[in-house]
C-alpha positions as a Python dict, from the first residue, in 0.01 Angstrom:
ca = {
    (1, 'M'): (0, 0, 0),
    (2, 'N'): (369, -71, 43),
    (3, 'F'): (465, 47, 393),
    (4, 'L'): (802, 189, 287),
    (5, 'K'): (617, 397, 29),
    (6, 'L'): (389, 526, 304),
    (7, 'L'): (682, 633, 522),
    (8, 'F'): (844, 797, 219),
    (9, 'F'): (539, 1017, 166),
    (10, 'T'): (535, 1101, 537),
    (11, 'S'): (900, 1208, 530),
    (12, 'L'): (832, 1445, 240),
    (13, 'F'): (591, 1644, 451),
    (14, 'F'): (815, 1679, 754),
    (15, 'I'): (1162, 1708, 603),
    (16, 'S'): (1083, 1944, 317),
    (17, 'S'): (809, 2168, 190),
    (18, 'C'): (775, 1981, -139),
    (19, 'T'): (430, 1894, -269),
    (20, 'K'): (301, 1702, -567),
    (21, 'T'): (319, 1904, -888),
    (22, 'S'): (-9, 1766, -1015),
    (23, 'N'): (-330, 1959, -959),
    (24, 'S'): (-527, 1637, -967),
    (25, 'S'): (-834, 1607, -750),
    (26, 'V'): (-861, 1231, -802),
    (27, 'Q'): (-986, 1046, -497),
    (28, 'D'): (-833, 713, -397),
    (29, 'C'): (-1079, 640, -120),
    (30, 'G'): (-1111, 287, -246),
    (31, 'T'): (-758, 226, -120),
    (32, 'S'): (-753, 87, 231),
    (33, 'Y'): (-474, 1, 468),
    (34, 'S'): (-391, -367, 445),
    (35, 'F'): (-272, -590, 725),
    (36, 'D'): (-4, -838, 622),
    (37, 'D'): (1, -1013, 959),
    (38, 'P'): (-305, -1243, 970),
    (39, 'K'): (-290, -1243, 1350),
    (40, 'F'): (-311, -863, 1369),
    (41, 'Q'): (-670, -779, 1461),
    (42, 'M'): (-824, -432, 1450),
    (43, 'D'): (-1046, -506, 1748),
    (44, 'K'): (-778, -662, 1969),
    (45, 'E'): (-680, -450, 2269),
    (46, 'L'): (-311, -366, 2265),
    (47, 'H'): (-116, -281, 2581),
    (48, 'A'): (197, -68, 2617),
    (49, 'K'): (392, 92, 2901),
    (50, 'V'): (460, 463, 2942),
    (51, 'R'): (761, 599, 3125),
    (52, 'Y'): (769, 960, 3247),
    (53, 'V'): (1101, 1144, 3264),
    (54, 'V'): (1042, 1461, 3467),
    (55, 'F'): (1298, 1720, 3358),
    (56, 'L'): (1218, 2024, 3574),
    (57, 'D'): (1417, 2299, 3733),
    (58, 'S'): (1469, 2224, 4103),
    (59, 'L'): (1247, 2523, 4191),
    (60, 'E'): (950, 2355, 4024),
    (61, 'T'): (762, 2047, 4137),
    (62, 'I'): (520, 1800, 3984),
    (63, 'D'): (310, 1557, 4180),
    (64, 'T'): (234, 1197, 4096),
    (65, 'N'): (-136, 1279, 4075),
    (66, 'S'): (-77, 1490, 3763),
    (67, 'I'): (108, 1208, 3594),
    (68, 'E'): (-160, 955, 3684),
    (69, 'A'): (-429, 1195, 3559),
    (70, 'S'): (-248, 1239, 3228),
    (71, 'L'): (-233, 863, 3184),
    (72, 'R'): (-605, 826, 3259),
    (73, 'L'): (-684, 1097, 3003),
    (74, 'L'): (-463, 931, 2743),
    (75, 'N'): (-635, 597, 2794),
    (76, 'S'): (-985, 742, 2783),
    (77, 'Q'): (-921, 942, 2467),
    (78, 'L'): (-760, 648, 2287),
    (79, 'S'): (-1027, 395, 2379),
    (80, 'E'): (-1360, 579, 2368),
    (81, 'Q'): (-1382, 726, 2020),
    (82, 'T'): (-1665, 834, 1790),
    (83, 'F'): (-1698, 817, 1410),
    (84, 'G'): (-1572, 458, 1409),
    (85, 'G'): (-1228, 559, 1535),
    (86, 'E'): (-1197, 307, 1817),
    (87, 'L'): (-834, 216, 1884),
    (88, 'H'): (-851, -34, 2173),
    (89, 'L'): (-519, 84, 2316),
    (90, 'Q'): (-429, 71, 2684),
    (91, 'F'): (-127, 241, 2841),
    (92, 'N'): (12, 148, 3183),
    (93, 'L'): (268, 332, 3396),
    (94, 'D'): (618, 189, 3375),
    (95, 'E'): (813, 428, 3603),
    (96, 'I'): (875, 793, 3686),
    (97, 'V'): (1231, 925, 3661),
    (98, 'H'): (1347, 1271, 3776),
    (99, 'V'): (1633, 1466, 3621),
    (100, 'C'): (1759, 1795, 3768),
    (101, 'A'): (1740, 2040, 3478),
    (102, 'K'): (1903, 2320, 3679),
    (103, 'E'): (2232, 2131, 3684),
    (104, 'K'): (2207, 2054, 3311),
    (105, 'K'): (2096, 2407, 3210),
    (106, 'E'): (1879, 2242, 2945),
    (107, 'D'): (1507, 2212, 2886),
    (108, 'M'): (1267, 2134, 2602),
    (109, 'P'): (1490, 2245, 2307),
    (110, 'S'): (1726, 1963, 2414),
    (111, 'F'): (1447, 1703, 2394),
    (112, 'I'): (1598, 1492, 2114),
    (113, 'K'): (1930, 1486, 2298),
    (114, 'H'): (1751, 1382, 2617),
    (115, 'A'): (1563, 1107, 2434),
    (116, 'F'): (1895, 974, 2306),
    (117, 'L'): (2046, 980, 2656),
    (118, 'Y'): (1754, 867, 2871),
    (119, 'N'): (1514, 663, 2655),
    (120, 'K'): (1424, 318, 2779),
    (121, 'D'): (1365, 47, 2520),
    (122, 'K'): (1028, -113, 2448),
    (123, 'V'): (823, 158, 2623),
    (124, 'F'): (693, 502, 2533),
    (125, 'N'): (897, 779, 2696),
    (126, 'I'): (726, 1106, 2792),
    (127, 'Y'): (960, 1392, 2886),
    (128, 'V'): (794, 1647, 3113),
    (129, 'Y'): (946, 1997, 3116),
    (130, 'G'): (871, 2309, 3318),
    (131, 'D'): (634, 2579, 3198),
    (132, 'K'): (879, 2870, 3225),
    (133, 'Q'): (1150, 2711, 3009),
    (134, 'P'): (1441, 2929, 3133),
    (135, 'Y'): (1675, 2802, 2861),
    (136, 'M'): (1423, 2832, 2577),
    (137, 'I'): (1430, 3140, 2353),
    (138, 'G'): (1233, 3282, 2062),
    (139, 'E'): (936, 3100, 1912),
    (140, 'D'): (1043, 2779, 2084),
    (141, 'S'): (917, 2927, 2409),
    (142, 'L'): (559, 2893, 2278),
    (143, 'V'): (582, 2521, 2196),
    (144, 'R'): (353, 2315, 2417),
    (145, 'A'): (474, 1971, 2318),
    (146, 'R'): (630, 1772, 2037),
    (147, 'A'): (687, 1414, 1929),
    (148, 'A'): (1033, 1292, 1834),
    (149, 'G'): (902, 1185, 1495),
    (150, 'I'): (619, 1024, 1301),
    (151, 'P'): (628, 743, 1398),
    (152, 'S'): (837, 734, 1716),
    (153, 'R'): (808, 650, 2085),
    (154, 'S'): (913, 972, 2259),
    (155, 'I'): (719, 1287, 2352),
    (156, 'A'): (819, 1619, 2509),
    (157, 'I'): (551, 1815, 2692),
    (158, 'R'): (537, 2112, 2929),
    (159, 'K'): (382, 2027, 3262),
    (160, 'G'): (97, 2276, 3221),
    (161, 'F'): (-36, 2072, 2928),
    (162, 'L'): (18, 1731, 3081),
    (163, 'V'): (-350, 1674, 3162),
    (164, 'T'): (-491, 1803, 2833),
    (165, 'S'): (-560, 1654, 2491),
    (166, 'T'): (-213, 1776, 2391),
    (167, 'I'): (-62, 1458, 2532),
    (168, 'T'): (-299, 1243, 2324),
    (169, 'H'): (-230, 1453, 2015),
    (170, 'E'): (145, 1394, 2049),
    (171, 'M'): (104, 1023, 2125),
    (172, 'L'): (-97, 991, 1803),
    (173, 'H'): (196, 1149, 1616),
    (174, 'C'): (410, 873, 1765),
    (175, 'L'): (156, 621, 1635),
    (176, 'G'): (166, 757, 1281),
    (177, 'L'): (-100, 1027, 1254),
    (178, 'I'): (-45, 1363, 1085),
    (179, 'H'): (-238, 1689, 1130),
    (180, 'V'): (-572, 1700, 948),
    (181, 'H'): (-470, 2038, 804),
    (182, 'Q'): (-162, 1894, 629),
    (183, 'K'): (-171, 2069, 291),
    (184, 'D'): (-192, 1890, -41),
    (185, 'E'): (-304, 1974, -394),
    (186, 'T'): (-594, 1731, -406),
    (187, 'N'): (-924, 1761, -226),
    (188, 'G'): (-766, 1596, 76),
    (189, 'Y'): (-950, 1265, 68),
    (190, 'S'): (-650, 1044, 1),
    (191, 'T'): (-417, 788, 155),
    (192, 'E'): (-121, 926, -44),
    (193, 'T'): (-152, 1300, 21),
    (194, 'G'): (-239, 1535, 305),
    (195, 'D'): (-261, 1346, 633),
    (196, 'L'): (-259, 1011, 445),
    (197, 'V'): (-610, 933, 572),
    (198, 'C'): (-900, 891, 334),
    (199, 'D'): (-1192, 1023, 540),
    (200, 'T'): (-1039, 1354, 652),
    (201, 'K'): (-1050, 1642, 408),
    (202, 'S'): (-746, 1871, 430),
    (203, 'I'): (-880, 2163, 634),
    (204, 'N'): (-740, 2399, 896),
    (205, 'A'): (-1007, 2334, 1156),
    (206, 'E'): (-850, 2591, 1391),
    (207, 'D'): (-988, 2863, 1165),
    (208, 'F'): (-1336, 2713, 1145),
    (209, 'V'): (-1416, 2578, 1493),
    (210, 'D'): (-1518, 2834, 1752),
    (211, 'G'): (-1449, 2840, 2126),
    (212, 'N'): (-1764, 2639, 2189),
    (213, 'C'): (-1640, 2356, 1964),
    (214, 'N'): (-1887, 2437, 1684),
    (215, 'Y'): (-1792, 2425, 1316),
    (216, 'V'): (-1848, 2769, 1160),
    (217, 'G'): (-1647, 2735, 838),
    (218, 'P'): (-1735, 2680, 471),
    (219, 'D'): (-2033, 2458, 401),
    (220, 'L'): (-1973, 2092, 474),
    (221, 'A'): (-2221, 1812, 526),
    (222, 'P'): (-2311, 1799, 898),
    (223, 'D'): (-2156, 1453, 943),
    (224, 'V'): (-1831, 1574, 780),
    (225, 'A'): (-1815, 1900, 977),
    (226, 'A'): (-1868, 1708, 1301),
    (227, 'K'): (-1537, 1526, 1249),
    (228, 'Y'): (-1349, 1856, 1275),
    (229, 'E'): (-1529, 1990, 1582),
    (230, 'C'): (-1349, 1734, 1801),
    (231, 'N'): (-1063, 1587, 1599),
    (232, 'L'): (-757, 1509, 1808),
    (233, 'M'): (-521, 1577, 1517),
    (234, 'S'): (-630, 1937, 1465),
    (235, 'Y'): (-516, 2263, 1623),
    (236, 'I'): (-858, 2351, 1763),
    (237, 'K'): (-906, 2440, 2129),
    (238, 'S'): (-759, 2165, 2345),
    (239, 'D'): (-1084, 2114, 2537),
    (240, 'C'): (-1266, 2039, 2211),
    (241, 'R'): (-1039, 1757, 2098),
    (242, 'S'): (-1167, 1409, 2177),
    (243, 'C'): (-1231, 1208, 1859),
    (244, 'L'): (-1080, 1030, 1559),
    (245, 'T'): (-1225, 905, 1234),
    (246, 'E'): (-1238, 543, 1123),
    (247, 'G'): (-961, 612, 872),
    (248, 'Q'): (-735, 761, 1137),
    (249, 'A'): (-784, 457, 1359),
    (250, 'K'): (-703, 223, 1070),
    (251, 'R'): (-384, 415, 993),
    (252, 'V'): (-270, 390, 1356),
    (253, 'K'): (-318, 12, 1354),
    (254, 'F'): (-146, -13, 1016),
    (255, 'V'): (155, 186, 1137),
    (256, 'I'): (184, -12, 1461),
    (257, 'Q'): (180, -331, 1257),
    (258, 'G'): (460, -216, 1027),
    (259, 'V'): (707, -38, 1258),
    (260, 'D'): (930, -257, 1474),
    (261, 'I'): (984, -5, 1756),
    (262, 'L'): (607, 23, 1795),
    (263, 'R'): (556, -354, 1772),
    (264, 'E'): (803, -390, 2058),
    (265, 'C'): (617, -133, 2268),
    (266, 'F'): (290, -321, 2220),
    (267, 'N'): (451, -661, 2282),
    (268, 'L'): (402, -782, 1926),
    (269, 'P'): (654, -1027, 1778),
    (270, 'I'): (928, -889, 1555),
    (271, 'S'): (967, -1085, 1233),
}
């Protein structure tokens, strides 16, 4: 599939609410992500650096142990997958930078501005904000984290969610993954609709996975239901999220291969 076409479909979902007018339920599961670079190997371990920008009010603190723990969690969740979703990605700490938010009178709603001002090239930048968010109002005050875009290389996260699967969820947005519940008008098994992954049916797992991480929704084959009980790209309970499907892993590798800012982060040559 042409990569520009893929990004075009992605932008439709996140810039507008438009959907395909067809009610077709045609599956295109025979379509697989292709790798134009013959040196790009699915099983090759890729390394990238992560830089933390701690943007807290001076009355709050964050210790280095929390940052190191978040990095360990990120690495474990992106390297030890089930359902064939192994990614072979390894993230290493670049540096920790502190910014005094009290002087700026800004917090998480200013994330994109902060990324523009403080981002470092060729690394992933994680902006850590306080939990109270004194300058955040309305529904924004409930946001746990967000990625700058899909794909991108910047994440904003509140410190209370730093050592949870939320950080992995947002990093996977940076690497090209979309929520498994992304709506479409097909049955969801497609690389052109929904989450653009062929082996994840479009389903709002949050409604069908209980607090014990068990699928309790409409009838699905046990092996299919199992993919939603732990999927990192769902809105289920954070403690339940730990897995990806084979299709999700292939999409991540495909996106890394085709996006220059990600190739730079993983020390891949730019053509």
